[in-house]
């Protein structure tokens, strides 16, 4: 990997080689020491350019191979991950009073979430390191994405999920052949048990808050946004936040493009959580260290009371000059309805939390009505049909009678 200079600790700044088995800072020990992958931008520009990229026929995250920490000849799964559509839905823009709104629908990835971007890197790195089994803890989406990518790569996966994980996501895991451990406790309990098991059995660790390579997969959503906007950087990018890895990846993607000289400015980043579980929003708004919170929200994919990547997440928002906001579960359900009704995009609760937050920030005047904004929908609504029905209600039920149909339809169509 000539394009990779090494790993740098975000806590102490120590730089180490990007070697197999190195994920956290050896100097910081058990207290943390999360790492960042550092690149040789001259080498990246030697390998490719914006002009060359435009001619690429590889419509997946691997069109950005020089920006990724994997070997050029490493085996890859056949799944097409990335290059999700970037829409400009006029109806949603009008509904929110915005003239320049875009929606990046990452629910169109193979297992229907943005987490596929991280998981495909995980299984590639696992095979590079000759690991036969890859494991992770997850509130749902990372789990199903890992199981799918592992199945496509031909390796085993062991997944730890909290008991509240939706059945749609559990079904994906089992269909993909994963060994599924349903932990009867919180996400924190789930993460802790998975960490103990990973250490005990020597499985490859897909947990994005520990493994720095996973953020590199997630950052490709930012590379795509920039390219799909013809390298004209948006004013704002807004998305939901759980552990903090995805928002950190978005910021890193834009920073890598900026450092390589491919874009001339950086966007502001806005992170959104549910009021039922918002440790990072509270820490940001109150300018204090984060503290654990209850996990009491329908947005299961971001119901993380003890975030594992808080520093990267908070740094991303602060460095960008952005902001954070928390929204109620009712606002999230409303965003599901509004996004579907005005744009034809079906997002799960956590997937549309960014859109719910956008509505609040526009109403408060934090985001201007004419600013160019990209809202990332991180997961598809079919992941959580139960809450989708809660958002919209039951269908109209009638007997097979035109007379009854006319009565039931009166005033509805």
Coordinates of N, CA and C in Angstrom, one line a residue, residues 168-287:
X168 N -36.2 -7.6 10.9 CA -35.8 -7.5 9.6 C -34.3 -7.7 9.4
X169 N -33.6 -7.1 10.4 CA -32.1 -7.2 10.4 C -31.6 -8.6 10.8
X170 N -32.3 -9.1 11.8 CA -32.0 -10.5 12.3 C -32.2 -11.5 11.1
X171 N -33.2 -11.3 10.4 CA -33.5 -12.2 9.2 C -32.4 -12.1 8.2
X172 N -31.9 -10.9 7.9 CA -30.7 -10.8 7.0 C -29.5 -11.6 7.5
X173 N -29.2 -11.4 8.8 CA -28.1 -12.1 9.4 C -28.2 -13.6 9.2
X174 N -29.3 -14.2 9.5 CA -29.5 -15.6 9.4 C -29.5 -16.1 8.0
X175 N -30.1 -15.3 7.1 CA -30.0 -15.7 5.6 C -28.6 -15.7 5.1
X176 N -27.8 -14.8 5.6 CA -26.4 -14.7 5.1 C -25.5 -15.7 5.8
X177 N -26.1 -16.5 6.7 CA -25.3 -17.6 7.3 C -24.4 -17.3 8.5
X178 N -24.7 -16.1 9.1 CA -23.9 -15.7 10.2 C -24.2 -16.5 11.5
X179 N -23.3 -16.6 12.4 CA -23.6 -17.1 13.7 C -24.0 -15.9 14.5
X180 N -25.3 -15.9 14.9 CA -25.9 -14.7 15.5 C -26.0 -14.9 17.1
X181 N -25.5 -14.0 17.8 CA -25.6 -14.0 19.3 C -26.4 -12.8 19.7
X182 N -27.6 -13.1 20.2 CA -28.5 -12.1 20.6 C -28.3 -11.9 22.1
X183 N -27.7 -10.7 22.5 CA -27.3 -10.5 23.9 C -28.5 -9.8 24.6
X184 N -28.9 -10.4 25.6 CA -30.1 -9.9 26.4 C -29.7 -8.8 27.3
X185 N -29.4 -7.6 26.6 CA -28.9 -6.4 27.4 C -28.8 -5.3 26.4
X186 N -28.1 -4.2 26.8 CA -27.9 -3.0 26.0 C -26.9 -3.2 25.0
X187 N -26.7 -2.1 24.1 CA -25.7 -2.2 23.1 C -24.3 -2.2 23.8
X188 N -24.2 -1.5 25.0 CA -22.9 -1.5 25.7 C -22.6 -2.9 26.2
X189 N -23.6 -3.6 26.7 CA -23.4 -5.0 27.1 C -22.9 -5.9 25.9
X190 N -23.6 -5.6 24.7 CA -23.3 -6.3 23.5 C -21.8 -6.1 23.0
X191 N -21.4 -4.8 23.0 CA -20.1 -4.4 22.6 C -19.0 -5.1 23.5
X192 N -19.3 -5.0 24.8 CA -18.3 -5.6 25.8 C -18.1 -7.1 25.6
X193 N -19.2 -7.8 25.4 CA -19.1 -9.2 25.2 C -18.4 -9.6 23.9
X194 N -18.7 -8.8 22.9 CA -18.1 -9.1 21.6 C -16.6 -8.8 21.7
X195 N -16.2 -7.8 22.4 CA -14.8 -7.5 22.5 C -14.0 -8.6 23.3
X196 N -14.7 -9.2 24.3 CA -14.1 -10.3 25.0 C -14.0 -11.5 24.2
X197 N -15.0 -11.8 23.4 CA -15.0 -13.0 22.5 C -14.0 -12.8 21.4
X198 N -13.9 -11.6 20.8 CA -12.9 -11.4 19.7 C -11.5 -11.6 20.2
X199 N -11.2 -11.1 21.4 CA -9.9 -11.3 22.0 C -9.6 -12.8 22.3
X200 N -10.7 -13.5 22.9 CA -10.5 -14.9 23.3 C -10.3 -15.8 22.1
X201 N -11.0 -15.6 21.0 CA -11.0 -16.5 19.8 C -10.1 -16.0 18.7
X202 N -9.6 -14.8 18.8 CA -8.7 -14.3 17.7 C -9.4 -13.9 16.4
X203 N -10.7 -13.6 16.5 CA -11.4 -13.3 15.2 C -11.0 -11.9 14.7
X204 N -11.2 -11.6 13.4 CA -10.9 -10.3 12.9 C -11.9 -9.3 13.4
X205 N -11.5 -8.2 13.9 CA -12.4 -7.2 14.6 C -13.0 -6.2 13.6
X206 N -14.3 -6.3 13.3 CA -14.9 -5.4 12.4 C -15.5 -4.2 13.1
X207 N -15.4 -4.1 14.4 CA -16.0 -3.0 15.2 C -15.3 -1.7 14.7
X208 N -16.1 -0.8 14.1 CA -15.5 0.4 13.4 C -14.9 1.4 14.4
X209 N -15.3 1.4 15.6 CA -14.8 2.3 16.6 C -13.4 1.8 17.1
X210 N -13.0 0.6 16.8 CA -11.7 0.1 17.1 C -10.8 0.0 15.9
X211 N -11.4 -0.5 14.8 CA -10.6 -0.8 13.6 C -10.6 0.5 12.7
X212 N -9.4 1.2 12.5 CA -9.4 2.4 11.8 C -9.7 2.3 10.3
X213 N -9.5 1.0 9.8 CA -9.8 0.9 8.3 C -11.2 1.0 8.0
X214 N -12.1 0.7 8.9 CA -13.5 0.7 8.6 C -14.1 2.1 8.3
X215 N -13.5 3.2 9.0 CA -13.9 4.6 8.7 C -13.5 4.9 7.2
X216 N -12.4 4.3 6.7 CA -12.0 4.5 5.4 C -13.0 4.1 4.3
X217 N -13.7 3.0 4.7 CA -14.8 2.6 3.8 C -16.0 3.6 3.8
X218 N -16.3 4.0 5.1 CA -17.4 4.9 5.2 C -17.2 6.3 4.5
X219 N -15.9 6.7 4.5 CA -15.6 8.0 3.9 C -15.9 8.1 2.4
X220 N -16.1 6.9 1.8 CA -16.3 6.9 0.3 C -17.7 7.6 0.0
X221 N -18.6 7.7 1.0 CA -19.9 8.4 0.7 C -19.6 9.8 0.4
X222 N -18.6 10.4 1.1 CA -18.2 11.8 0.9 C -17.5 12.0 -0.5
X223 N -16.7 11.0 -0.9 CA -16.0 11.1 -2.2 C -17.0 11.0 -3.3
X224 N -18.1 10.2 -3.1 CA -19.1 10.1 -4.1 C -19.9 11.4 -4.2
X225 N -20.3 12.0 -3.1 CA -21.0 13.2 -3.0 C -20.3 14.3 -3.8
X226 N -19.0 14.4 -3.6 CA -18.2 15.4 -4.2 C -18.1 15.2 -5.7
X227 N -17.9 14.0 -6.2 CA -17.9 13.7 -7.6 C -19.2 13.9 -8.2
X228 N -20.3 13.4 -7.6 CA -21.6 13.5 -8.2 C -22.1 15.0 -8.3
X229 N -21.5 15.8 -7.5 CA -21.8 17.3 -7.6 C -20.8 18.0 -8.4
X230 N -20.0 17.2 -9.2 CA -19.0 17.8 -10.1 C -18.0 18.5 -9.4
X231 N -17.6 18.0 -8.2 CA -16.6 18.6 -7.3 C -16.9 19.9 -6.7
X232 N -18.2 20.3 -6.8 CA -18.6 21.5 -6.1 C -19.2 21.1 -4.7
X233 N -18.4 21.5 -3.7 CA -18.7 21.0 -2.4 C -19.9 21.6 -1.8
X234 N -20.8 20.8 -1.2 CA -22.0 21.4 -0.6 C -21.7 22.3 0.6
X235 N -22.6 23.2 1.0 CA -22.4 24.0 2.2 C -22.5 23.2 3.4
X236 N -23.4 22.2 3.4 CA -23.7 21.4 4.6 C -23.9 19.9 4.1
X237 N -23.4 19.0 5.0 CA -23.8 17.6 4.9 C -24.3 17.2 6.2
X238 N -25.5 16.6 6.2 CA -26.2 16.3 7.5 C -26.6 14.8 7.5
X239 N -26.4 14.2 8.7 CA -26.7 12.8 8.8 C -26.9 12.4 10.3
X240 N -27.4 11.2 10.5 CA -27.6 10.7 11.9 C -26.3 10.2 12.5
X241 N -26.3 10.2 13.8 CA -25.0 9.8 14.6 C -25.4 8.8 15.6
X242 N -24.6 7.7 15.7 CA -24.7 6.7 16.7 C -23.4 6.6 17.5
X243 N -22.5 5.6 17.1 CA -21.2 5.5 17.7 C -20.3 6.6 17.3
X244 N -20.6 7.3 16.2 CA -19.7 8.4 15.7 C -18.8 8.1 14.5
X245 N -18.8 6.8 14.1 CA -17.9 6.4 13.1 C -18.3 6.9 11.7
X246 N -19.5 7.0 11.4 CA -20.0 7.4 10.1 C -19.7 8.9 9.8
X247 N -20.1 9.7 10.8 CA -19.9 11.1 10.6 C -18.4 11.4 10.6
X248 N -17.6 10.7 11.3 CA -16.1 10.8 11.2 C -15.6 10.5 9.9
X249 N -16.2 9.4 9.3 CA -15.8 9.0 7.9 C -16.2 10.0 6.9
X250 N -17.4 10.6 7.0 CA -17.8 11.7 6.1 C -16.8 12.8 6.1
X251 N -16.4 13.3 7.3 CA -15.5 14.4 7.4 C -14.1 14.0 6.8
X252 N -13.7 12.8 7.1 CA -12.3 12.4 6.6 C -12.3 12.3 5.1
X253 N -13.4 11.9 4.5 CA -13.5 11.8 3.1 C -13.3 13.2 2.4
X254 N -14.0 14.2 3.0 CA -13.8 15.5 2.4 C -12.4 16.0 2.7
X255 N -11.9 15.8 3.9 CA -10.5 16.2 4.2 C -9.5 15.6 3.3
X256 N -9.6 14.3 3.0 CA -8.7 13.7 2.1 C -8.7 14.3 0.7
X257 N -9.9 14.6 0.2 CA -10.0 15.2 -1.1 C -9.4 16.6 -1.1
X258 N -9.6 17.3 0.0 CA -9.0 18.7 0.1 C -7.5 18.6 0.2
X259 N -7.0 17.7 1.0 CA -5.5 17.6 1.1 C -4.9 17.1 -0.2
X260 N -5.6 16.4 -1.0 CA -5.1 15.9 -2.3 C -5.3 17.0 -3.4
X261 N -5.9 18.1 -3.0 CA -6.1 19.2 -4.0 C -7.2 19.0 -4.9
X262 N -8.2 18.1 -4.6 CA -9.3 17.8 -5.5 C -10.5 18.7 -5.3
X263 N -10.6 19.3 -4.1 CA -11.7 20.3 -3.9 C -11.0 21.5 -3.2
X264 N -11.7 22.6 -3.3 CA -11.0 23.9 -2.8 C -11.6 24.4 -1.5
X265 N -12.6 23.6 -0.9 CA -13.1 24.0 0.4 C -13.8 22.8 1.0
X266 N -14.2 23.0 2.3 CA -14.8 21.9 3.0 C -16.2 22.2 3.5
X267 N -17.1 21.3 3.6 CA -18.4 21.6 4.0 C -18.5 21.6 5.5
X268 N -19.6 22.2 6.0 CA -20.0 22.1 7.4 C -20.7 20.7 7.6
X269 N -20.5 20.1 8.7 CA -21.1 18.8 9.0 C -22.1 19.0 10.2
X270 N -23.3 18.5 10.0 CA -24.3 18.5 11.0 C -24.7 17.1 11.4
X271 N -24.6 16.8 12.7 CA -24.9 15.5 13.2 C -26.2 15.5 14.0
X272 N -27.0 14.4 13.9 CA -28.3 14.4 14.5 C -28.5 13.1 15.3
X273 N -29.1 13.2 16.5 CA -29.4 12.1 17.3 C -30.9 12.2 17.8
X274 N -31.4 11.1 18.3 CA -32.7 11.2 18.9 C -32.6 11.7 20.3
X275 N -33.6 12.5 20.8 CA -33.7 12.9 22.1 C -33.7 11.8 23.1
X276 N -34.1 10.6 22.7 CA -34.1 9.4 23.5 C -32.7 8.8 23.7
X277 N -31.7 9.3 23.0 CA -30.3 8.8 23.2 C -29.4 9.7 22.4
X278 N -29.0 10.8 23.2 CA -28.2 11.8 22.5 C -26.9 12.3 23.3
X279 N -26.1 11.3 23.7 CA -24.9 11.7 24.4 C -23.9 12.7 23.7
X280 N -23.8 12.5 22.4 CA -22.9 13.4 21.7 C -23.5 14.8 21.4
X281 N -24.8 14.8 21.1 CA -25.4 16.1 20.9 C -25.3 17.0 22.2
X282 N -25.6 16.3 23.3 CA -25.6 17.1 24.6 C -24.1 17.5 24.9
X283 N -23.2 16.7 24.7 CA -21.8 17.1 24.9 C -21.4 18.2 24.0
X284 N -21.8 18.2 22.7 CA -21.4 19.3 21.8 C -22.1 20.6 22.2
X285 N -23.4 20.6 22.4 CA -24.1 21.8 22.7 C -23.7 22.4 24.1
X286 N -23.4 21.6 25.0 CA -23.0 22.1 26.3 C -21.5 22.2 26.5
X287 N -20.7 21.9 25.4 CA -19.3 22.1 25.4 C -18.6 21.4 26.6

